[in-house]
mmCIF file of C-alpha atoms in Angstrom:
data_model
loop_
_atom_site.group_PDB
_atom_site.id
_atom_site.type_symbol
_atom_site.label_atom_id
_atom_site.label_comp_id
_atom_site.label_asym_id
_atom_site.label_seq_id
_atom_site.Cartn_x
_atom_site.Cartn_y
_atom_site.Cartn_z
ATOM 1 C CA MET A 1 -0.358 0.469 -0.298
ATOM 2 C CA GLN A 2 1.599 3.805 -0.837
ATOM 3 C CA GLU A 3 0.860 6.357 0.913
ATOM 4 C CA VAL A 4 -2.092 8.849 -1.240
ATOM 5 C CA GLY A 5 -3.324 11.941 0.113
ATOM 6 C CA SER A 6 -3.263 14.128 2.747
ATOM 7 C CA ILE A 7 -0.585 12.798 6.146
ATOM 8 C CA GLU A 8 -4.027 12.922 7.735
ATOM 9 C CA GLU A 9 -5.919 10.591 5.517
ATOM 10 C CA ALA A 10 -2.678 8.379 5.035
ATOM 11 C CA LEU A 11 -2.504 8.063 9.141
ATOM 12 C CA VAL A 12 -6.817 6.650 8.688
ATOM 13 C CA ALA A 13 -5.123 4.844 5.409
ATOM 14 C CA TYR A 14 -2.723 2.738 7.646
ATOM 15 C CA ARG A 15 -3.769 2.575 11.029
ATOM 16 C CA GLN A 16 -6.991 0.916 9.543
ATOM 17 C CA ALA A 17 -4.392 -1.651 7.373
ATOM 18 C CA VAL A 18 -2.848 -2.490 10.052
ATOM 19 C CA LYS A 19 -5.589 -3.988 11.430
ATOM 20 C CA LEU A 20 -6.939 -5.941 7.888
ATOM 21 C CA SER A 21 -3.389 -6.720 7.377
ATOM 22 C CA PRO A 22 -1.316 -6.682 9.930
ATOM 23 C CA ASP A 23 2.094 -6.905 7.702
ATOM 24 C CA SER A 24 5.449 -5.556 8.459
ATOM 25 C CA SER A 25 4.952 -3.795 4.789
ATOM 26 C CA ASN A 26 2.142 -2.193 6.430
ATOM 27 C CA TYR A 27 3.736 -1.553 9.661
ATOM 28 C CA TYR A 28 6.883 -0.074 8.767
ATOM 29 C CA TYR A 29 4.432 3.196 5.841
ATOM 30 C CA LEU A 30 2.359 3.334 9.297
ATOM 31 C CA ALA A 31 5.627 4.371 11.446
ATOM 32 C CA GLU A 32 6.825 6.125 8.577
ATOM 33 C CA THR A 33 3.959 8.093 8.786
ATOM 34 C CA LEU A 34 3.341 8.634 12.209
ATOM 35 C CA PHE A 35 6.892 10.356 12.371
ATOM 36 C CA LYS A 36 6.715 12.784 10.149
ATOM 37 C CA ILE A 37 3.480 14.370 11.950
ATOM 38 C CA GLY A 38 5.457 13.971 15.674
ATOM 39 C CA LYS A 39 4.352 10.850 17.938
ATOM 40 C CA ARG A 40 7.891 9.480 18.158
ATOM 41 C CA GLU A 41 6.984 7.255 20.582
ATOM 42 C CA GLU A 42 4.300 5.526 18.375
ATOM 43 C CA ALA A 43 6.455 5.542 15.365
ATOM 44 C CA ILE A 44 9.187 3.328 17.295
ATOM 45 C CA ALA A 45 6.715 0.585 18.389
ATOM 46 C CA ALA A 46 4.922 0.294 15.196
ATOM 47 C CA TYR A 47 9.202 -0.061 13.688
ATOM 48 C CA ARG A 48 9.289 -2.711 16.557
ATOM 49 C CA GLU A 49 6.208 -4.422 14.591
ATOM 50 C CA ALA A 50 7.796 -3.674 11.474
ATOM 51 C CA ILE A 51 10.505 -5.942 12.351
ATOM 52 C CA LYS A 52 8.381 -8.642 14.066
ATOM 53 C CA LEU A 53 6.582 -9.553 11.200
ATOM 54 C CA ASP A 54 8.960 -9.202 8.525
ATOM 55 C CA GLU A 55 9.070 -12.778 7.693
ATOM 56 C CA ASN A 56 11.989 -12.628 5.197
ATOM 57 C CA GLY A 57 13.745 -11.067 7.290
ATOM 58 C CA TYR A 58 15.059 -8.165 5.242
ATOM 59 C CA LEU A 59 14.017 -5.135 3.343
ATOM 60 C CA TRP A 60 11.226 -3.977 6.325
ATOM 61 C CA SER A 61 13.252 -4.910 9.019
ATOM 62 C CA ASP A 62 16.695 -3.359 8.221
ATOM 63 C CA ASN A 63 14.778 0.218 6.725
ATOM 64 C CA ALA A 64 12.788 -0.118 9.883
ATOM 65 C CA TYR A 65 16.703 -0.236 12.144
ATOM 66 C CA ASP A 66 17.882 1.989 9.874
ATOM 67 C CA LYS A 67 14.724 4.214 11.249
ATOM 68 C CA LEU A 68 15.621 3.612 14.676
ATOM 69 C CA GLY A 69 19.302 4.378 14.172
ATOM 70 C CA GLU A 70 18.199 7.563 13.195
ATOM 71 C CA ILE A 71 15.688 8.630 15.332
ATOM 72 C CA LEU A 72 16.818 7.140 19.180
ATOM 73 C CA GLU A 73 19.969 7.896 21.411
ATOM 74 C CA TYR A 74 22.564 5.639 20.462
ATOM 75 C CA SER A 75 22.883 4.042 23.598
ATOM 76 C CA GLU A 76 18.490 2.964 23.626
ATOM 77 C CA ALA A 77 19.184 2.372 19.771
ATOM 78 C CA VAL A 78 21.964 -0.173 21.068
ATOM 79 C CA ALA A 79 19.455 -1.530 23.452
ATOM 80 C CA ILE A 80 16.515 -1.618 20.885
ATOM 81 C CA TYR A 81 18.131 -3.998 18.183
ATOM 82 C CA ARG A 82 19.464 -5.942 21.234
ATOM 83 C CA GLN A 83 15.773 -6.757 22.193
ATOM 84 C CA LEU A 84 15.131 -7.303 19.244
ATOM 85 C CA THR A 85 16.885 -9.415 18.629
ATOM 86 C CA LYS A 86 17.196 -11.541 22.269
ATOM 87 C CA ASP A 87 15.161 -14.613 21.182
ATOM 88 C CA ASP A 88 19.005 -14.511 19.110
ATOM 89 C CA PRO A 89 21.270 -13.857 21.403
ATOM 90 C CA ASN A 90 24.015 -14.636 18.189
ATOM 91 C CA SER A 91 22.512 -12.217 15.869
ATOM 92 C CA LYS A 92 24.486 -11.542 13.142
ATOM 93 C CA VAL A 93 21.387 -8.935 11.741
ATOM 94 C CA PHE A 94 22.008 -7.409 15.891
ATOM 95 C CA TYR A 95 25.711 -7.268 15.165
ATOM 96 C CA LYS A 96 25.508 -5.737 10.840
ATOM 97 C CA LYS A 97 23.127 -3.527 12.351
ATOM 98 C CA LEU A 98 25.050 -2.284 14.812
ATOM 99 C CA ALA A 99 28.824 -1.673 13.441
ATOM 100 C CA GLU A 100 26.495 0.218 10.334
ATOM 101 C CA LEU A 101 25.576 2.793 13.964
ATOM 102 C CA SER A 102 28.037 3.076 15.923
ATOM 103 C CA LEU A 103 30.203 3.950 11.935
ATOM 104 C CA LYS A 104 27.793 6.349 11.395
ATOM 105 C CA ARG A 105 27.091 7.421 14.641
ATOM 106 C CA GLY A 106 31.219 7.376 15.550
ATOM 107 C CA PHE A 107 31.526 5.012 18.230
ATOM 108 C CA VAL A 108 34.542 3.789 15.704
ATOM 109 C CA ASN A 109 35.738 0.825 18.591
ATOM 110 C CA GLU A 110 32.426 -0.151 19.080
ATOM 111 C CA ALA A 111 31.666 -0.527 15.300
ATOM 112 C CA ILE A 112 35.399 -2.689 15.384
ATOM 113 C CA ALA A 113 33.923 -4.966 18.352
ATOM 114 C CA ALA A 114 30.887 -5.671 16.336
ATOM 115 C CA TYR A 115 32.353 -6.778 13.262
ATOM 116 C CA ARG A 116 34.694 -8.867 15.004
ATOM 117 C CA GLN A 117 31.910 -10.660 17.218
ATOM 118 C CA GLN A 118 29.852 -10.750 13.686
ATOM 119 C CA ILE A 119 33.107 -13.079 12.279
ATOM 120 C CA LYS A 120 33.303 -15.073 15.063
ATOM 121 C CA ILE A 121 28.631 -15.878 14.462
ATOM 122 C CA GLU A 122 29.557 -16.114 10.737
ATOM 123 C CA PRO A 123 33.584 -15.257 8.972
ATOM 124 C CA ASP A 124 32.276 -14.140 5.641
ATOM 125 C CA ALA A 125 34.548 -12.443 3.062
ATOM 126 C CA SER A 126 32.037 -9.067 3.096
ATOM 127 C CA THR A 127 32.770 -8.853 7.158
ATOM 128 C CA TYR A 128 36.599 -9.387 7.046
ATOM 129 C CA THR A 129 36.811 -6.257 3.984
ATOM 130 C CA GLU A 130 34.130 -3.763 6.103
ATOM 131 C CA LEU A 131 36.236 -4.312 9.211
ATOM 132 C CA ALA A 132 39.561 -4.055 7.313
ATOM 133 C CA ASP A 133 38.428 -0.979 5.621
ATOM 134 C CA VAL A 134 37.920 0.549 9.748
ATOM 135 C CA LEU A 135 40.701 -0.035 10.663
ATOM 136 C CA MET A 136 42.774 0.705 7.792
ATOM 137 C CA LYS A 137 41.098 4.524 8.867
ATOM 138 C CA GLN A 138 42.825 4.276 11.849
ATOM 139 C CA GLU A 139 45.984 3.706 10.471
ATOM 140 C CA LYS A 140 46.101 -0.358 11.110
ATOM 141 C CA PRO A 141 46.940 -1.067 8.396
ATOM 142 C CA GLU A 142 48.816 -4.478 9.383
ATOM 143 C CA GLU A 143 45.857 -5.544 11.160
ATOM 144 C CA ALA A 144 43.414 -4.894 7.667
ATOM 145 C CA ILE A 145 45.336 -6.106 5.318
ATOM 146 C CA ALA A 146 44.803 -9.360 7.222
ATOM 147 C CA PHE A 147 41.016 -8.761 7.709
ATOM 148 C CA TYR A 148 41.394 -8.911 3.311
ATOM 149 C CA ARG A 149 44.138 -11.266 2.938
ATOM 150 C CA GLN A 150 41.095 -13.320 4.862
ATOM 151 C CA ALA A 151 38.685 -11.294 2.899
ATOM 152 C CA ALA A 152 40.439 -13.043 -0.326
ATOM 153 C CA ALA A 153 40.985 -16.166 1.043
ATOM 154 C CA LYS A 154 36.974 -16.673 2.027
ATOM 155 C CA GLU A 155 36.243 -15.580 -2.463
ATOM 156 C CA PRO A 156 38.874 -15.331 -4.338
ATOM 157 C CA THR A 157 37.837 -12.527 -6.658
ATOM 158 C CA ASP A 158 38.733 -9.819 -8.318
ATOM 159 C CA TYR A 159 36.655 -7.548 -6.247
ATOM 160 C CA TYR A 160 38.520 -8.971 -2.696
ATOM 161 C CA TYR A 161 41.692 -8.715 -4.633
ATOM 162 C CA SER A 162 41.542 -5.608 -5.132
ATOM 163 C CA LYS A 163 41.104 -4.339 -1.708
ATOM 164 C CA LEU A 164 43.957 -6.724 -0.935
ATOM 165 C CA SER A 165 46.049 -5.894 -3.141
ATOM 166 C CA GLU A 166 45.450 -1.209 -2.967
ATOM 167 C CA ALA A 167 46.086 -2.126 1.147
ATOM 168 C CA LEU A 168 49.100 -3.669 -0.482
ATOM 169 C CA ALA A 169 50.669 -0.675 -2.992
ATOM 170 C CA GLN A 170 49.638 1.822 0.216
ATOM 171 C CA GLN A 171 52.381 0.151 2.274
ATOM 172 C CA GLU A 172 54.726 0.417 -0.547
ATOM 173 C CA ASN A 173 54.236 -3.798 -0.564
ATOM 174 C CA LEU A 174 54.133 -3.732 -4.138
ATOM 175 C CA ASP A 175 55.771 -6.705 -5.579
ATOM 176 C CA GLU A 176 53.101 -8.693 -3.221
ATOM 177 C CA ALA A 177 50.473 -6.046 -5.153
ATOM 178 C CA LEU A 178 51.892 -6.913 -8.179
ATOM 179 C CA GLY A 179 51.490 -10.899 -7.597
ATOM 180 C CA ILE A 180 47.984 -10.680 -6.819
ATOM 181 C CA CYS A 181 47.145 -8.876 -9.740
ATOM 182 C CA GLN A 182 48.818 -12.029 -12.227
ATOM 183 C CA ASN A 183 46.891 -14.702 -10.403
ATOM 184 C CA VAL A 184 43.973 -12.533 -11.136
ATOM 185 C CA ILE A 185 44.679 -12.299 -14.301
ATOM 186 C CA LYS A 186 44.686 -16.223 -15.144
ATOM 187 C CA THR A 187 41.370 -16.410 -13.782
ATOM 188 C CA GLY A 188 39.947 -14.046 -16.121
ATOM 189 C CA GLU A 189 37.086 -13.038 -14.166
ATOM 190 C CA GLY A 190 36.429 -9.021 -15.759
ATOM 191 C CA SER A 191 37.177 -6.279 -13.955
ATOM 192 C CA TYR A 192 40.794 -6.053 -12.903
ATOM 193 C CA ASP A 193 40.585 -3.706 -10.581
ATOM 194 C CA THR A 194 43.081 -5.313 -8.763
ATOM 195 C CA CYS A 195 45.766 -4.019 -11.572
ATOM 196 C CA SER A 196 44.356 -0.652 -11.956
ATOM 197 C CA ASN A 197 43.671 0.484 -8.096
ATOM 198 C CA ILE A 198 47.830 -0.134 -8.756
ATOM 199 C CA ASN A 199 48.530 2.319 -11.170
ATOM 200 C CA LEU A 200 49.045 5.258 -9.630
ATOM 201 C CA PRO A 201 51.596 3.568 -6.280
ATOM 202 C CA LEU A 202 53.617 1.773 -9.046
ATOM 203 C CA TYR A 203 53.891 5.058 -11.008
ATOM 204 C CA LYS A 204 54.608 6.771 -7.953
ATOM 205 C CA GLN A 205 57.560 4.346 -6.512
ATOM 206 C CA LYS A 206 59.156 3.176 -9.838
ATOM 207 C CA GLY A 207 58.378 5.117 -12.885
ATOM 208 C CA PHE A 208 56.927 4.969 -15.807
ATOM 209 C CA THR A 209 59.439 2.866 -18.061
ATOM 210 C CA ALA A 210 58.757 0.024 -14.389
ATOM 211 C CA VAL A 211 54.838 0.498 -15.051
ATOM 212 C CA MET A 212 54.988 -0.028 -18.437
ATOM 213 C CA ALA A 213 57.164 -2.640 -18.057
ATOM 214 C CA PHE A 214 54.622 -4.064 -16.372
ATOM 215 C CA TYR A 215 51.858 -3.610 -18.509
ATOM 216 C CA GLN A 216 52.806 -4.759 -21.752
ATOM 217 C CA PRO A 217 53.488 -8.728 -20.956
ATOM 218 C CA LEU A 218 50.188 -8.605 -19.846
ATOM 219 C CA ALA A 219 48.165 -7.221 -23.166
ATOM 220 C CA ASN A 220 49.001 -11.839 -23.326
ATOM 221 C CA MET A 221 46.929 -12.301 -21.775
ATOM 222 C CA ILE A 222 44.558 -10.018 -21.025
ATOM 223 C CA PRO A 223 40.755 -9.273 -23.702
ATOM 224 C CA ARG A 224 41.977 -6.453 -25.941
ATOM 225 C CA ARG A 225 39.193 -3.770 -24.749
ATOM 226 C CA LYS A 226 39.937 -4.271 -21.577
ATOM 227 C CA MET A 227 43.649 -4.391 -21.561
ATOM 228 C CA ALA A 228 43.081 -1.025 -23.367
ATOM 229 C CA GLU A 229 40.815 0.336 -19.912
ATOM 230 C CA LEU A 230 43.547 -0.371 -18.259
ATOM 231 C CA TYR A 231 44.961 1.977 -20.229
ATOM 232 C CA ILE A 232 43.290 4.305 -21.002
ATOM 233 C CA LYS A 233 43.211 4.416 -16.425
ATOM 234 C CA LEU A 234 46.889 4.643 -16.274
ATOM 235 C CA GLY A 235 47.141 7.534 -18.238
ATOM 236 C CA ARG A 236 44.114 9.472 -15.985
ATOM 237 C CA ASP A 237 45.894 8.399 -12.844
ATOM 238 C CA ILE A 238 49.356 9.892 -14.194
ATOM 239 C CA SER A 239 48.346 13.061 -15.657
ATOM 240 C CA TYR A 240 45.065 14.185 -13.400
ATOM 241 C CA GLY A 241 46.261 11.908 -9.930
ATOM 242 C CA GLU A 242 46.966 12.680 -7.042
ATOM 243 C CA SER A 243 50.680 12.376 -7.857
ATOM 244 C CA GLY A 244 50.616 16.082 -9.342
ATOM 245 C CA ASP A 245 53.519 14.897 -11.355
ATOM 246 C CA GLY A 246 50.859 16.174 -14.869
ATOM 247 C CA SER A 247 53.450 14.892 -16.549
ATOM 248 C CA LYS A 248 51.841 14.986 -20.105
ATOM 249 C CA GLN A 249 54.397 13.114 -22.051
ATOM 250 C CA GLU A 250 54.110 10.121 -20.440
ATOM 251 C CA ALA A 251 50.059 10.154 -20.450
ATOM 252 C CA ALA A 252 49.706 11.149 -24.008
ATOM 253 C CA ALA A 253 52.401 7.696 -24.623
ATOM 254 C CA VAL A 254 50.310 5.183 -22.211
ATOM 255 C CA PHE A 255 47.032 7.101 -24.665
ATOM 256 C CA ARG A 256 48.545 6.254 -27.806
ATOM 257 C CA GLU A 257 48.946 2.199 -26.843
ATOM 258 C CA ALA A 258 44.931 1.819 -25.638
ATOM 259 C CA LEU A 259 44.822 2.689 -29.016
ATOM 260 C CA LYS A 260 47.685 0.458 -30.601
ATOM 261 C CA ILE A 261 45.208 -2.455 -28.931
ATOM 262 C CA ASP A 262 42.041 -0.975 -29.346
ATOM 263 C CA PRO A 263 42.409 1.433 -32.081
ATOM 264 C CA GLU A 264 38.784 2.270 -32.469
ATOM 265 C CA ASN A 265 38.659 2.790 -28.917
ATOM 266 C CA THR A 266 36.613 6.204 -27.728
ATOM 267 C CA ASP A 267 37.652 6.938 -24.927
ATOM 268 C CA ALA A 268 40.912 6.631 -25.710
ATOM 269 C CA LYS A 269 41.182 9.043 -28.605
ATOM 270 C CA ASP A 270 39.398 11.777 -25.748
ATOM 271 C CA ALA A 271 41.504 11.232 -23.586
ATOM 272 C CA LEU A 272 44.043 11.728 -26.222
ATOM 273 C CA LYS A 273 42.596 14.966 -28.018
ATOM 274 C CA ASN A 274 41.331 16.579 -24.431
ATOM 275 C CA LEU A 275 45.298 15.688 -22.611
ATOM 276 C CA ILE A 276 46.532 17.565 -25.698
ATOM 277 C CA ALA A 277 44.183 20.715 -25.562
ATOM 278 C CA SER A 278 45.571 21.370 -22.185
#
């Protein structure tokens, strides 16, 4: 049921809806309407009902949890999250939402603790990575890299390897990052973020000659279009990246290399044209 008419009409309609069909979606829309007109306590109660009645355990409960996290004080939100999952003391939903709430409210240590507990309950790759991301921001790279490694071990995909290689490159461990890039290429997965994420660190640390020497053999291992994309990103990183080098000649050489591989690539043509005109 969608909200229609005035806010007063909507409130009447949703009160009737939960009487006739007390399901999660109707309680959620009732809660939204109650909150809009300032009936805070009633809204909280309705959000709680939406969570309890969500048979699938996804959309409505997720939205209601998020709303409660926005409305309540941090300690109140944590207490309600825990109360709503009291029948399951090892609820991964509780710790996931607690981590998200804690980060949003600035309670970083609490978020880290929640991620650690979530990992104990269900150690999946996404949670390892979320925890590692926070640890990187907390300037704890060694611990973060250890969790990125665990994520990649759980799910050896380009995404998780890219997070690991990026962290390694930031810590100037380029040799391992480059090795991971080559391993991902062998899997033939497709996006090659693992390789493109180390463009700029490799260029900064070892220079243009080194980065080109690394890229050239990859052309025999990567589909033409994908290889051109890697060169284009490299060229853009060189000319517009945070390094401040802005080497137009080197960037132009990279774009021309992309066009050798994929002569009709419009992105490479446009990038080269814009670079020359700048």
